[in-house]
Amino acid sequence: MRTEPSLPQNLDPLAGRRVLVGISGSIAAVKLPLVVSALVKRGAEVRCVLTPSAAALVSPVALASLSRQRCYLDADQWSHTAPRPLHVELAEWADLVLLAPLSATTLGRWIHGLGDTLLASLLLATEAPVLAAAAMNTAMWGSPGVAANWKALAGFERVLPLGPAEGLLACDREGAGRMAEPSLLLLALESLASWGWHRDWQGRRLLVSAGPTREWFDPARCISNPSTGQMGVLLAQAARLRGAQVDLVHGPLQLDPAWLEGLTAYPIETGAELQDALLELQPQVEAIAMAAAVADHRPVQRFAHKPDKEELAAAMAAGWAPVPDLLAQLVRQRSAPQPILGFAAQSGDVLSQARAKFLRKGCDLLFANPIDTPGAGFGTATNEGWLLGPGEAVDRLEPMGKLPLAHVLLSALQKLLP
Ligand code: CTP
């Protein structure tokens, strides 16, 4: 699991939260100790509940040690010394429930209202939001009973269902069934803690651009910028968790590839490739967020071989061609109402430069952030700035994590959807 820049605890939506981790019988259970450890490091209080099959796959002792709490098994459910049933105690204790992996059996029990294990009865008793990450063999995942149960789960209040990814499974099958990676589980849980489970983007299609572009002089040298792609990818993933179908066109990213799960990704490198991808996708989507940090110029002369530095200096002196303003182009050529969010990374007086840029680009919303303030801009876990639009509106956005910020921007964009 790659480590992204970490949020300070005072801005982390997971810090201080009581997270109940419910683990059921799928081999993906072996990944949960990593998640529990990461949650504790982020300041969450964690308790783990295992089904008998889960306890055969992952060590309750390891989970107790990593969560700094005793681990709960079916044998603990009923005790003549406990004044209240354990499943009710735990259900009421939790602020959030992470149900991962969710097996076919536990899903079936939950959907049909059966409470015949500690975890099953806890799921019926809890009123906390639940992130449910399914994992199972491909054929089981595709079987009509499981498919019907999964569909029914989408209608449950307070549940954020996270479908499995495709890949090579432990049963040697290739296909859908792999549990979302631990880093995506943590992201989705942070999303549940900061935004909730409402799918207000359901049935909508959003196009997001993210990351830097590169303009090449030759096979070894290029001009680019320090964008990691984090803001755009988080915006895309947040929209997906809110139900959107998301197309993500992205330059070279510096972040965990698991954050792309569930998105339709189109990797590009140059401004021209970004332009081609955006113009092709534009007619198919209902809204656009242009978070890509587009390199503004490309060298006029591009070599197929690697020239020596004198030849390169001569080529640089030969000049630069502007990369067209893609955001302004998307605004100009939309044929139907299609809200567009732009970004502006500025140094110095952010707001006055942002106002001018907002007018120049013609987009409906523009988020402008400083790049010369600690904790804001490129490669940071947090950001702050101003949201301009719609119209004359200007909102100051105080420092917050980039995922909560993505949710604020998505809510503003969602209000403009036709
Ligand atoms: N943008 C774009 N095409 C470009 C440059 C930028 O679509 N050639 C988009 C970015 O994706 C972002 C917004 O325009 O949404 C503002 O990017 P920024 O680099 O701040 O704007 P520039 O027009 O390049 O202005 P500056 O002169 O400040 O670099």
PDB file of C-alpha atoms in Angstrom, residues 272-396:
ATOM      1  CA  ALA A 272      -2.546  17.435 -27.843  1.00  0.00           C
ATOM      2  CA  GLU A 273      -3.455  13.980 -26.500  1.00  0.00           C
ATOM      3  CA  LEU A 274      -5.442  15.582 -23.688  1.00  0.00           C
ATOM      4  CA  GLN A 275      -7.271  17.743 -26.209  1.00  0.00           C
ATOM      5  CA  ASP A 276      -8.170  14.757 -28.422  1.00  0.00           C
ATOM      6  CA  ALA A 277      -9.490  12.741 -25.472  1.00  0.00           C
ATOM      7  CA  LEU A 278     -11.518  15.624 -24.015  1.00  0.00           C
ATOM      8  CA  LEU A 279     -13.105  16.613 -27.305  1.00  0.00           C
ATOM      9  CA  GLU A 280     -14.109  13.040 -28.021  1.00  0.00           C
ATOM     10  CA  LEU A 281     -15.678  12.534 -24.586  1.00  0.00           C
ATOM     11  CA  GLN A 282     -17.302  15.965 -24.193  1.00  0.00           C
ATOM     12  CA  PRO A 283     -20.558  15.157 -26.083  1.00  0.00           C
ATOM     13  CA  GLN A 284     -21.122  12.062 -23.922  1.00  0.00           C
ATOM     14  CA  VAL A 285     -20.992  13.679 -20.461  1.00  0.00           C
ATOM     15  CA  GLU A 286     -23.223  15.930 -18.378  1.00  0.00           C
ATOM     16  CA  ALA A 287     -20.502  17.865 -16.529  1.00  0.00           C
ATOM     17  CA  ILE A 288     -16.743  18.471 -16.708  1.00  0.00           C
ATOM     18  CA  ALA A 289     -14.043  19.173 -14.101  1.00  0.00           C
ATOM     19  CA  MET A 290     -10.724  20.380 -15.555  1.00  0.00           C
ATOM     20  CA  ALA A 291      -8.202  19.695 -12.807  1.00  0.00           C
ATOM     21  CA  ALA A 292      -5.328  18.875 -15.209  1.00  0.00           C
ATOM     22  CA  ALA A 293      -2.255  21.086 -14.880  1.00  0.00           C
ATOM     23  CA  VAL A 294      -1.710  21.719 -18.572  1.00  0.00           C
ATOM     24  CA  ALA A 295       1.804  22.748 -19.643  1.00  0.00           C
ATOM     25  CA  ASP A 296       1.236  26.072 -21.417  1.00  0.00           C
ATOM     26  CA  HIS A 297       3.855  25.796 -24.165  1.00  0.00           C
ATOM     27  CA  ARG A 298       5.432  23.117 -26.286  1.00  0.00           C
ATOM     28  CA  PRO A 299       8.773  23.310 -28.065  1.00  0.00           C
ATOM     29  CA  VAL A 300       8.414  24.146 -31.763  1.00  0.00           C
ATOM     30  CA  GLN A 301      11.123  21.654 -32.597  1.00  0.00           C
ATOM     31  CA  ARG A 302      10.867  18.068 -31.315  1.00  0.00           C
ATOM     32  CA  PHE A 303      13.698  15.623 -31.947  1.00  0.00           C
ATOM     33  CA  ALA A 304      13.253  11.897 -32.604  1.00  0.00           C
ATOM     34  CA  HIS A 305      16.795  11.323 -31.258  1.00  0.00           C
ATOM     35  CA  LYS A 306      18.477  12.748 -28.158  1.00  0.00           C
ATOM     36  CA  PRO A 307      20.499  15.819 -29.218  1.00  0.00           C
ATOM     37  CA  ASP A 308      23.523  17.033 -27.231  1.00  0.00           C
ATOM     38  CA  LYS A 309      23.025  20.049 -24.998  1.00  0.00           C
ATOM     39  CA  GLU A 310      24.252  22.616 -27.567  1.00  0.00           C
ATOM     40  CA  GLU A 311      21.788  21.366 -30.155  1.00  0.00           C
ATOM     41  CA  LEU A 312      19.079  21.367 -27.496  1.00  0.00           C
ATOM     42  CA  ALA A 313      19.887  24.976 -26.544  1.00  0.00           C
ATOM     43  CA  ALA A 314      19.567  25.974 -30.217  1.00  0.00           C
ATOM     44  CA  ALA A 315      16.194  24.207 -30.397  1.00  0.00           C
ATOM     45  CA  MET A 316      14.989  25.979 -27.244  1.00  0.00           C
ATOM     46  CA  ALA A 317      16.034  29.296 -28.753  1.00  0.00           C
ATOM     47  CA  ALA A 318      14.016  28.411 -31.873  1.00  0.00           C
ATOM     48  CA  GLY A 319      10.913  29.020 -29.814  1.00  0.00           C
ATOM     49  CA  TRP A 320       7.728  27.744 -28.321  1.00  0.00           C
ATOM     50  CA  ALA A 321       4.179  27.219 -29.541  1.00  0.00           C
ATOM     51  CA  PRO A 322       1.251  27.824 -27.182  1.00  0.00           C
ATOM     52  CA  VAL A 323      -0.842  24.855 -26.110  1.00  0.00           C
ATOM     53  CA  PRO A 324      -4.464  25.858 -26.799  1.00  0.00           C
ATOM     54  CA  ASP A 325      -6.611  26.759 -23.798  1.00  0.00           C
ATOM     55  CA  LEU A 326      -8.621  23.537 -23.557  1.00  0.00           C
ATOM     56  CA  LEU A 327     -10.934  24.714 -20.778  1.00  0.00           C
ATOM     57  CA  ALA A 328     -11.966  27.772 -22.796  1.00  0.00           C
ATOM     58  CA  GLN A 329     -12.406  25.536 -25.840  1.00  0.00           C
ATOM     59  CA  LEU A 330     -14.692  23.110 -23.947  1.00  0.00           C
ATOM     60  CA  VAL A 331     -16.761  26.062 -22.715  1.00  0.00           C
ATOM     61  CA  ARG A 332     -17.067  27.496 -26.255  1.00  0.00           C
ATOM     62  CA  GLN A 333     -18.122  24.327 -27.942  1.00  0.00           C
ATOM     63  CA  ARG A 334     -20.609  22.762 -25.526  1.00  0.00           C
ATOM     64  CA  SER A 335     -23.849  22.324 -27.411  1.00  0.00           C
ATOM     65  CA  ALA A 336     -26.129  21.516 -24.456  1.00  0.00           C
ATOM     66  CA  PRO A 337     -26.177  22.808 -20.862  1.00  0.00           C
ATOM     67  CA  GLN A 338     -23.053  21.205 -19.371  1.00  0.00           C
ATOM     68  CA  PRO A 339     -21.644  22.725 -16.158  1.00  0.00           C
ATOM     69  CA  ILE A 340     -17.848  23.074 -16.247  1.00  0.00           C
ATOM     70  CA  LEU A 341     -15.527  23.500 -13.258  1.00  0.00           C
ATOM     71  CA  GLY A 342     -12.048  24.933 -13.807  1.00  0.00           C
ATOM     72  CA  PHE A 343      -9.066  25.201 -11.472  1.00  0.00           C
ATOM     73  CA  ALA A 344      -6.431  27.882 -10.982  1.00  0.00           C
ATOM     74  CA  ALA A 345      -3.173  27.427  -9.079  1.00  0.00           C
ATOM     75  CA  GLN A 346      -1.816  30.905  -8.298  1.00  0.00           C
ATOM     76  CA  SER A 347       0.948  32.602  -6.354  1.00  0.00           C
ATOM     77  CA  GLY A 348       0.616  36.073  -4.847  1.00  0.00           C
ATOM     78  CA  ASP A 349      -2.850  37.645  -4.850  1.00  0.00           C
ATOM     79  CA  VAL A 350      -4.872  34.525  -5.662  1.00  0.00           C
ATOM     80  CA  LEU A 351      -8.346  36.042  -5.668  1.00  0.00           C
ATOM     81  CA  SER A 352      -7.824  38.942  -8.059  1.00  0.00           C
ATOM     82  CA  GLN A 353      -5.939  36.726 -10.548  1.00  0.00           C
ATOM     83  CA  ALA A 354      -8.651  34.091 -10.190  1.00  0.00           C
ATOM     84  CA  ARG A 355     -11.409  36.623 -10.942  1.00  0.00           C
ATOM     85  CA  ALA A 356      -9.675  37.606 -14.175  1.00  0.00           C
ATOM     86  CA  LYS A 357      -9.100  33.963 -15.119  1.00  0.00           C
ATOM     87  CA  PHE A 358     -12.734  33.063 -14.367  1.00  0.00           C
ATOM     88  CA  LEU A 359     -13.955  35.751 -16.757  1.00  0.00           C
ATOM     89  CA  ARG A 360     -11.380  34.834 -19.400  1.00  0.00           C
ATOM     90  CA  LYS A 361     -12.192  31.107 -19.378  1.00  0.00           C
ATOM     91  CA  GLY A 362     -15.995  31.455 -19.167  1.00  0.00           C
ATOM     92  CA  CYS A 363     -16.483  28.313 -17.038  1.00  0.00           C
ATOM     93  CA  ASP A 364     -19.365  28.081 -14.532  1.00  0.00           C
ATOM     94  CA  LEU A 365     -17.206  27.484 -11.456  1.00  0.00           C
ATOM     95  CA  LEU A 366     -13.511  28.049 -10.768  1.00  0.00           C
ATOM     96  CA  PHE A 367     -11.607  26.815  -7.732  1.00  0.00           C
ATOM     97  CA  ALA A 368      -8.455  28.855  -7.126  1.00  0.00           C
ATOM     98  CA  ASN A 369      -5.789  27.880  -4.622  1.00  0.00           C
ATOM     99  CA  PRO A 370      -2.432  29.323  -3.560  1.00  0.00           C
ATOM    100  CA  ILE A 371       0.745  27.422  -4.388  1.00  0.00           C
ATOM    101  CA  ASP A 372       2.932  29.538  -2.094  1.00  0.00           C
ATOM    102  CA  THR A 373       1.120  28.721   1.189  1.00  0.00           C
ATOM    103  CA  PRO A 374       2.127  25.661   3.266  1.00  0.00           C
ATOM    104  CA  GLY A 375      -0.497  22.891   3.084  1.00  0.00           C
ATOM    105  CA  ALA A 376      -1.971  24.055  -0.233  1.00  0.00           C
ATOM    106  CA  GLY A 377      -1.234  23.361  -3.897  1.00  0.00           C
ATOM    107  CA  PHE A 378       0.891  20.663  -5.513  1.00  0.00           C
ATOM    108  CA  GLY A 379       1.487  17.337  -3.730  1.00  0.00           C
ATOM    109  CA  THR A 380      -0.144  18.296  -0.421  1.00  0.00           C
ATOM    110  CA  ALA A 381      -2.839  16.315   1.439  1.00  0.00           C
ATOM    111  CA  THR A 382      -4.798  19.509   2.139  1.00  0.00           C
ATOM    112  CA  ASN A 383      -5.867  22.549   0.177  1.00  0.00           C
ATOM    113  CA  GLU A 384      -7.634  25.881   0.603  1.00  0.00           C
ATOM    114  CA  GLY A 385      -8.753  28.732  -1.624  1.00  0.00           C
ATOM    115  CA  TRP A 386     -11.764  30.362  -3.209  1.00  0.00           C
ATOM    116  CA  LEU A 387     -14.638  28.979  -5.201  1.00  0.00           C
ATOM    117  CA  LEU A 388     -15.826  31.469  -7.805  1.00  0.00           C
ATOM    118  CA  GLY A 389     -19.267  31.159  -9.343  1.00  0.00           C
ATOM    119  CA  PRO A 390     -21.880  30.602 -10.293  1.00  0.00           C
ATOM    120  CA  GLY A 391     -22.139  34.194 -11.455  1.00  0.00           C
ATOM    121  CA  GLU A 392     -20.699  36.694  -8.988  1.00  0.00           C
ATOM    122  CA  ALA A 393     -20.609  34.292  -5.994  1.00  0.00           C
ATOM    123  CA  VAL A 394     -17.260  33.891  -4.198  1.00  0.00           C
ATOM    124  CA  ASP A 395     -16.808  31.411  -1.339  1.00  0.00           C
ATOM    125  CA  ARG A 396     -13.699  31.242   0.814  1.00  0.00           C
TER     126      ARG A 396
END
